[in-house]
C-alpha cells in the first residue's frame, strides 16, 4: 500500500531523513565551541584570564572581551541613542547568560570543561528588571553614556484626538501588562562558521529577515559579498526566535578566525531559555473617547516595551510592526500614540510569532471589553458598532486595509461558535457555584511586512533624504530541464509551513501542467539563491509575496515555451495557451507537448523567431507599490495585506481549586483566497496553541535581583497535547486581496495574537461577579490564586 503525503515536505521528515543544521558536516576538521556566560545580571568586567583555558589539552582557541573589542564593530542600531551592542560582553555584563567568552576545542566535552577554567573578575552592579522602574530618573543606568534607559521615545498624533476626548460621553481607561515568552521551538540555535581565505562562510538555522546579513557583515568588518550564509533545508521551528541568531554567527566566525579551523556551536535548552530571545514585554495604557452609543471616536495609546539589555535589531520594531493597524478592526478616526522602549537587565528581545500584535491586541481588546462595561452594551455588540465596514479602508496611521468582511466574520463566529449557548452555560455554571466566562477578540492580521516601518523610530526631520526604507520584495527562480520538468527555487526559508507544497501547485496551475511535472526546492545560499533584504520567513509573507513571485517567474518561462511551441505549430506565439501539459493554438486546435516546446529552446534555439526569449531559467519578482516609506507626517502602510480573525473562548473556573478549563474555542479566519485548506487549518491550530502558551503558561520571569527564575522546563511551562483537549469550532470567510495575483493573504500568525486576549477576556468575564480586574498575562494557577484568594475564599 503506497502512501501519498499531504505535503511534499512530509515524506523525508517522517522517515527521519530531514536535513537540520546538526545533520550537516559541511567542512572537514570542524571544531566545537562552548560559550562562557555571565552569572550576573549586571557587573563590570575588571579582567578576563583565559590562559588556563587555552592551556587545557584539546583547546584550539579561546576568545574573550579583548578579542571581541579588537575585531568586532558594534551592530548598527535603529536609533541614535548611544547604547552600543556587541555579540558578547566587553566592558560589562548586562544580563544573566550574556556571552563573555567562547572556548573552541576538539569536542563539546573538552570545550565545556575548559569553560570552567575561564576566570572573569566581575564587579557586581545594581540592577533594574522592572519596566516602569527603568523609566525612573534615579534608575541604575545600563549604558551610562546614554544618560537614560530609554532607548527610543516618540509621540504621534493623527486626527482630532483632543476634540474627541473633550466631547466624549465616556472616557474609558485601562492599564495592561504583557509578558515575555519564547514559544520554545523544538530545535535550538545552531551555527557552523568558517573564516576562510576569501570569505566568511556560515551554516545556520537562521530564517531571516535577511536585513541581518549586512548587519553581520558590518560587525565582522567584511563586505557583504564576502559573507556567505547557508540555511539548511529543515528548521525545527522558530516562531521568529531564530531571526535573532546573528550574534552567534559573529562570535563563531571570530572564533574560527582565531582557531584557524571551522567551528560548530549548538545551543542547549538551558542556554536557549536563559538567553536566546523572546517577544518584548510591554506595559501599556489605552484610553478611549466613547459616545453614548458605544462608538469609539479616538484613542490614546502609551506603549513601553522592555527590550532587555540592548536594543538588538530589529528592535524597537515591536512598537511599529503593527503601526498601520494600531486601531485594529475598528473605524476609529483619531489616535495619539507614545511609543517607548527601555533597556533592563534581562536578555534582549526580538521577533515572536504575531510580532507586535500580541502586545497591541491585548491592550486594545481588553479596552473594548471595558467600553462595553462602561456603556452597558454586550461585548459583541460594542465591537459590531465600531467595526470597519467598507474597503479599502485607510486607517489614521496610514494602514490600507485592502479587503474584508468583518461583520460577516463576527456573525459567523457568534452563530457557529454558539455565543448564545455559551451564555446559557455561563448562567447554569454560576447557579452551580462555578465561574464561567466568555471572551471575544477581533484582530486585523497583517501580512507581508513593509520594512519601511523601521523608519518611524527616527523623527521625520532626522531621516536622511534619499535614504528611506520600504518594501516587501520577493524573488523566485524557475527553470525547465531537458525533459520539460519545471523547478521552482524558493529562498523563503520556511520552518515547516509547507512552502514547497504550495509553490509547486501554484506553478503547475499557472503553466497548465500536472503537479508531477513540477518540483519545488527550498534552499538559501546567499551566494547563489535570489534574495533581498526583505527575504525570509516572517510576517506571514509567503502567501501574498512568495506565491506572487512564483507567478512572475513561471509567467516568464511560459513566454519562452510559447516561442518554442510556435516553431512546432507554425503559428504566432502570442495567442498560444498552456493547458493539460500541452501548448495549443485555440484557433486551429493544434497542440504540442509542453516538454517538446521547451525542447526546441534547449536543442534548437536558432529556430526561434527573431527577438523571442531563449531563457529557460529565469527569475520573477514581486514588488508591491503599496509598500512605500513613511511619510513626513509619520503615516505608513506597515503591511501589504490585512486579514482578519474573530475568536471566542469559553472558560470554566472551579471555585475551590481555581483550575481554569478551556471549554470551547471558536475561531473564524479571513486569509483572502485559500491556497491550501489543510495547511491553513494547520496554521490556525498551531497559532491557537502558541497563543494558549502566552495566555496561560509561558513567561520569562526574573527575581528582583535580576536572576532568571524560569530557565528550565520545571519552571517555564508550555502547553502540551493534554492542555489542548478543548472543543474547537473553526471556519473561515474569504475576502480576496486585490493587491496580490492570487488574492491570498497570510494566515500563520492570527490566533497567536487573538487567543491570549480572548482567553483573558473570558477569565475576566468569569470573575466579574468577584470584581477581580484582569490586566496581565499569563493567567495560570498561581496568578489566579493571588488574584482570587481573598474574593473567593469561603466566608
PDB file of C-alpha atoms in Angstrom, residues 23 103 454 463 473 606 611 639 664 682 752 763:
ATOM      1  CA  UNK A  23      22.889  16.837  10.410  1.00  0.00           C
ATOM      2  CA  UNK A 103      36.103  28.184  24.020  1.00  0.00           C
ATOM      3  CA  UNK A 454      11.504  50.775  10.932  1.00  0.00           C
ATOM      4  CA  UNK A 463      15.669  60.920   8.282  1.00  0.00           C
ATOM      5  CA  UNK A 473      10.019  42.384  -2.292  1.00  0.00           C
ATOM      6  CA  UNK A 606      18.374  29.057 -33.658  1.00  0.00           C
ATOM      7  CA  UNK A 611      13.523  38.559 -30.848  1.00  0.00           C
ATOM      8  CA  UNK A 639       1.946  45.721   5.752  1.00  0.00           C
ATOM      9  CA  UNK A 664     -14.678  25.880  23.848  1.00  0.00           C
ATOM     10  CA  UNK A 682      -2.646  23.554  10.448  1.00  0.00           C
ATOM     11  CA  UNK A 752      -1.289  33.731  18.232  1.00  0.00           C
ATOM     12  CA  UNK A 763     -11.327  34.796  32.538  1.00  0.00           C
TER      13      UNK A 763
END
